[in-house]
Amino acid sequence: MSIRLGKYLVGRGQQPFVIAELSGNHDQSLDKALALVDAAAQSGVQAIKLQTYTADTMTLDVDSGEFFIRDTDNLWQGQTLHQLYAKANTPWEWHAPIFERARQKGLIAFSTPFDATAVEFLETLDVPCYKIASFENNDLPLIRKVAKTGKPIILSTGMASVGELEEAVNCAREAGCKDLILLKCTSAYPAPVHESNLLTLPHMQALFGCAVGLSDHTLGLAVPITAVALGACVIEKHFVLDRNEGGVDAAFSLEPDELRQLVEQAGQAFDALGGICYGGGASEQPSKKYRRSLYIARDIKAGQRLSSEDIKCIRPGLGLAPKHWDRVIGRCVRDDVCKGTPLAWSLLE
């Protein structure tokens, strides 16, 4: 079953729907945010996504304890959560011009809300769908608020147990969500390839009876392309104009040329799936004449009985199939036959 997101159908049997996640890579510059939209459109994606929050709707302005990022392996080490979100948020007054630029470029534009006020704000912009982030997939009141809009929900599953996902899915459906897409996600930045666990995709699809995709934080393209082969109909990747210029998520974001390659290769992976096919596709039919078949290996006189020295199983494939070898040995030819003649039943008595 396909889900309509704007002008696109998303689901099994449809080309991969690729989302460019702008996140905070605009560096608090509206001009850069609009340039990101332009570059995303040129790369061939179907959608761009923002994140709608303020530092105060995300956390408390506290600089101690768990509110301070101390983990040395964390990209954002040395900042408080409040400082990080103040730096990374997209000002709400930018949403309308960013969405308008996206529409002008033929893109679907939507966002991830992080609290009820963000949902109410995004409703004024008539977004076609909503995204629930991995860190909010346990926020059932938020999921319920989004589901009540009646719009499709794309929900990332990072860190959630099966039980927690069941709660989230049930919450969304009971509150009115009819169209749900679950995105496999590894909530590490960047995410290790070996922890992608993409075999979860078909399992999750069967378990919850919905379309699935991937929200990817790995480096490179191998993981999302593999995900398409396993049934992912949505691919979300963070996007930056130039990693060397920095950006809060630049370290695990794709540059424009990489994003273009993702779109192209995801499409190729989808096309490669095809269907169940035996006997050769259309492009293989001309090659069939070069398969093995039975040929007359030396000049033979009329009435002569064929021996194993008189015929050979060779290329090309215009003679009888090799499976007839035992049936033709010992048969007599009707007329003189020249070396290189494809063996046919009509030559035999």
XYZ file of C-alpha atoms in Angstrom:
349
model
C 0.000 0.000 0.000
C 1.329 3.420 -0.956
C 1.091 6.644 1.034
C 0.681 9.989 -0.693
C 3.110 12.697 0.407
C 2.278 15.746 -1.657
C 2.689 14.777 -5.311
C 4.595 11.584 -4.487
C 3.449 8.053 -3.761
C 5.638 6.402 -1.141
C 5.723 2.706 -0.368
C 6.500 -0.701 -1.786
C 6.731 -0.654 -5.546
C 7.547 3.068 -5.628
C 10.886 4.724 -6.293
C 12.785 5.568 -3.054
C 11.665 8.816 -1.432
C 14.835 10.671 -0.413
C 14.694 13.333 2.294
C 17.452 15.899 2.752
C 17.598 16.780 6.464
C 18.761 20.402 6.854
C 18.939 20.209 10.670
C 21.158 23.029 11.983
C 23.653 22.990 9.119
C 22.443 26.459 8.064
C 24.703 27.949 10.794
C 21.996 30.453 11.703
C 22.046 31.964 8.200
C 18.782 32.109 6.270
C 20.740 32.635 3.050
C 22.624 29.401 3.696
C 19.385 27.605 4.519
C 17.897 28.691 1.198
C 21.106 27.688 -0.585
C 20.788 24.256 1.032
C 17.269 23.945 -0.383
C 18.509 24.906 -3.856
C 21.376 22.413 -3.699
C 19.080 19.667 -2.425
C 16.711 20.233 -5.333
C 19.586 20.084 -7.806
C 20.666 16.801 -6.226
C 17.324 15.239 -7.132
C 15.809 14.559 -3.702
C 12.051 14.558 -3.252
C 11.875 16.394 0.071
C 13.620 18.634 2.562
C 13.007 18.492 6.292
C 13.559 20.955 9.096
C 13.447 20.602 12.860
C 11.035 22.843 14.738
C 11.988 23.707 18.301
C 13.618 26.302 20.496
C 16.261 25.661 23.114
C 13.618 26.200 25.793
C 11.184 23.677 24.282
C 13.960 21.084 24.178
C 15.625 21.349 27.583
C 16.415 23.506 30.595
C 19.052 26.218 30.685
C 21.241 24.397 33.207
C 25.021 24.074 32.880
C 25.692 21.209 35.246
C 25.020 17.519 35.666
C 23.366 15.694 32.816
C 22.658 18.989 31.048
C 26.362 19.341 30.191
C 27.855 17.141 27.434
C 31.053 15.625 28.834
C 31.452 12.510 26.690
C 34.696 12.985 24.761
C 33.367 10.841 21.911
C 30.376 13.123 21.477
C 30.486 15.559 18.535
C 29.025 18.246 20.774
C 31.240 17.686 23.825
C 31.864 20.778 25.951
C 28.455 22.381 25.412
C 25.314 22.369 27.467
C 22.202 20.942 25.863
C 20.652 24.405 25.928
C 23.651 25.914 24.136
C 23.598 23.185 21.504
C 19.901 23.598 20.743
C 20.180 27.377 20.693
C 22.890 26.996 18.060
C 21.172 24.300 16.030
C 17.543 25.405 15.961
C 15.915 26.818 12.856
C 14.191 30.117 13.729
C 10.476 29.678 13.336
C 10.165 32.791 11.189
C 12.444 31.101 8.638
C 10.130 28.150 8.101
C 7.745 29.924 5.722
C 10.428 31.236 3.328
C 12.309 27.919 3.415
C 9.135 25.967 2.693
C 8.192 28.388 -0.077
C 11.623 28.026 -1.702
C 11.258 24.255 -1.504
C 7.863 24.358 -3.189
C 9.261 26.586 -5.931
C 11.908 23.936 -6.528
C 9.344 21.119 -6.673
C 10.208 19.649 -3.269
C 7.988 18.421 -0.459
C 8.793 20.426 2.686
C 7.965 19.374 6.227
C 9.486 19.245 9.690
C 10.035 17.402 12.933
C 8.136 19.045 15.795
C 9.485 18.571 19.292
C 6.539 19.777 21.345
C 2.861 20.668 21.012
C 3.525 24.338 20.208
C 5.670 23.268 17.250
C 2.822 21.110 15.908
C 0.392 24.008 16.208
C 2.843 26.291 14.405
C 3.508 23.805 11.607
C -0.234 23.356 11.077
C -0.413 27.048 10.136
C 2.083 26.272 7.352
C -0.024 23.369 6.041
C 2.751 20.783 6.103
C 1.863 17.566 4.236
C 3.247 15.215 6.895
C 5.235 15.033 10.129
C 8.405 13.364 11.334
C 8.883 12.057 14.866
C 12.553 11.936 15.881
C 14.101 8.896 17.540
C 14.629 10.702 20.834
C 10.917 11.567 20.890
C 9.503 8.175 19.901
C 8.658 7.601 23.566
C 6.831 10.944 23.854
C 3.324 9.564 23.486
C 1.570 12.918 24.127
C 3.559 14.430 21.240
C 2.795 11.482 18.976
C -0.882 11.747 19.885
C -0.869 15.477 19.096
C 0.682 14.865 15.684
C -1.593 11.930 14.883
C -4.695 14.011 15.568
C -3.814 16.189 12.578
C -4.679 13.172 10.420
C -1.534 13.618 8.370
C 1.034 10.897 7.568
C 3.693 10.276 10.214
C 7.280 9.227 9.565
C 8.660 7.890 12.840
C 12.304 7.089 13.557
C 12.850 4.031 15.715
C 16.317 4.689 17.163
C 16.890 3.221 20.662
C 13.301 1.972 20.974
C 12.548 -1.574 22.044
C 9.847 -3.583 20.291
C 7.556 -2.847 23.220
C 8.191 0.888 23.026
C 7.618 0.866 19.264
C 4.376 -0.994 19.770
C 3.265 1.692 22.220
C 4.199 4.450 19.761
C 2.514 2.771 16.795
C -0.652 1.999 18.749
C -0.728 5.539 20.111
C -0.449 7.026 16.629
C -3.081 4.751 15.108
C -5.543 5.147 17.951
C -5.246 8.938 17.682
C -6.114 8.907 13.984
C -2.934 8.216 12.029
C -3.798 6.080 9.022
C -0.510 6.475 7.150
C 2.626 5.507 9.079
C 6.207 4.939 7.968
C 8.806 3.588 10.409
C 12.447 4.481 9.817
C 15.181 2.183 11.102
C 17.681 4.438 12.813
C 20.906 4.071 14.767
C 21.070 7.060 17.099
C 24.834 7.559 17.127
C 26.614 10.420 15.379
C 28.164 9.220 13.175
C 26.683 5.737 13.402
C 28.894 2.633 13.034
C 28.065 0.708 9.880
C 28.140 -2.614 11.735
C 25.380 -1.401 14.053
C 22.976 -0.562 11.219
C 21.203 -3.934 11.596
C 19.304 -3.483 8.359
C 17.738 -6.922 8.586
C 15.384 -5.218 11.034
C 13.689 -3.541 8.059
C 11.690 -6.510 6.689
C 11.025 -7.733 10.233
C 9.669 -4.330 11.271
C 7.570 -4.123 8.125
C 5.953 -7.468 8.859
C 5.620 -6.822 12.591
C 3.808 -3.498 12.314
C 2.231 -3.827 8.887
C 3.525 -0.538 7.568
C 6.020 0.930 5.152
C 9.618 1.185 6.362
C 12.682 3.236 5.576
C 15.996 4.415 6.978
C 17.129 7.501 8.832
C 20.856 7.149 8.339
C 23.772 8.647 10.254
C 26.563 6.473 8.845
C 29.288 7.869 6.641
C 28.962 7.132 2.947
C 26.272 5.504 0.836
C 26.632 1.750 1.385
C 24.095 1.534 4.197
C 21.227 3.446 2.559
C 21.695 1.635 -0.759
C 21.594 -1.706 1.046
C 18.486 -0.553 2.891
C 16.671 0.003 -0.407
C 17.481 -3.580 -1.382
C 15.867 -4.717 1.882
C 12.656 -2.806 1.338
C 13.327 0.748 2.533
C 11.025 3.104 0.639
C 12.242 6.250 2.445
C 15.843 7.356 2.942
C 16.681 10.320 5.146
C 20.179 11.805 5.223
C 21.575 14.959 6.813
C 22.805 17.465 4.261
C 25.466 20.184 4.234
C 26.901 22.446 1.538
C 30.506 21.845 2.565
C 31.680 19.713 5.480
C 34.842 21.783 5.725
C 32.758 24.821 6.644
C 31.400 22.998 9.668
C 27.812 22.884 10.864
C 26.373 21.167 13.910
C 25.780 17.941 11.979
C 28.389 18.378 9.246
C 30.510 15.406 10.336
C 27.839 12.894 9.289
C 26.127 14.910 6.543
C 26.328 14.477 2.782
C 27.597 17.169 0.456
C 25.591 17.989 -2.711
C 27.466 15.648 -5.042
C 27.159 12.792 -2.531
C 23.458 13.469 -2.133
C 23.053 13.304 -5.923
C 24.878 9.969 -5.930
C 22.570 8.717 -3.176
C 19.480 9.591 -5.203
C 20.883 7.957 -8.336
C 22.166 4.811 -6.637
C 19.051 4.369 -4.502
C 17.020 4.506 -7.693
C 19.313 1.986 -9.345
C 19.067 -0.334 -6.336
C 15.271 -0.144 -6.531
C 15.288 -0.798 -10.274
C 17.643 -3.741 -9.753
C 15.115 -5.450 -7.469
C 12.672 -5.897 -10.342
C 10.530 -8.983 -9.875
C 10.891 -12.755 -9.874
C 12.236 -13.578 -13.317
C 13.576 -16.731 -14.969
C 14.388 -17.367 -18.585
C 16.089 -14.074 -19.254
C 14.857 -10.525 -19.551
C 14.396 -8.571 -22.761
C 18.047 -7.496 -22.902
C 19.178 -11.151 -22.643
C 17.176 -12.447 -25.593
C 19.827 -11.550 -28.230
C 22.424 -13.428 -26.173
C 20.528 -16.701 -26.381
C 21.940 -17.376 -29.841
C 25.376 -17.653 -28.260
C 24.443 -20.424 -25.833
C 25.693 -23.978 -26.394
C 23.971 -26.175 -28.965
C 24.681 -29.158 -31.218
C 26.522 -28.605 -34.510
C 27.821 -30.842 -37.277
C 31.567 -31.065 -36.624
C 32.699 -32.445 -40.041
C 31.299 -33.039 -43.504
C 28.862 -35.952 -43.545
C 27.385 -37.936 -46.466
C 23.691 -38.717 -46.860
C 22.675 -41.830 -44.935
C 25.708 -41.713 -42.645
C 25.033 -42.597 -39.030
C 26.075 -39.884 -36.561
C 28.853 -40.671 -34.073
C 30.220 -38.610 -31.214
C 32.947 -37.393 -33.577
C 30.395 -36.028 -36.029
C 28.733 -33.570 -33.693
C 29.957 -31.142 -31.046
C 28.315 -29.204 -28.286
C 29.556 -25.676 -28.937
C 28.627 -22.046 -29.216
C 26.562 -20.521 -30.909
C 23.098 -21.715 -29.976
C 21.201 -22.202 -33.239
C 21.298 -25.997 -33.171
C 19.421 -28.511 -31.090
C 19.793 -28.126 -27.338
C 22.626 -30.149 -25.735
C 20.048 -32.225 -23.843
C 19.284 -34.055 -27.126
C 22.833 -35.453 -27.488
C 21.914 -39.030 -26.600
C 18.883 -38.962 -28.899
C 20.813 -37.942 -32.012
C 23.846 -40.204 -31.647
C 23.333 -43.142 -34.015
C 20.706 -41.389 -36.159
C 21.268 -41.116 -39.917
C 21.304 -37.873 -41.872
C 18.918 -37.454 -44.825
C 21.290 -35.507 -47.091
C 24.898 -34.409 -47.320
C 25.652 -32.027 -44.454
C 28.553 -29.572 -44.247
C 30.713 -28.924 -41.227
C 29.327 -25.980 -39.221
C 25.660 -26.758 -39.863
C 23.427 -26.398 -36.808
C 21.894 -29.763 -36.031
C 18.125 -29.901 -36.521
C 15.542 -32.684 -36.439
C 14.811 -32.009 -40.115
C 18.352 -33.178 -41.020
C 17.766 -36.600 -39.546
C 15.963 -39.684 -40.812
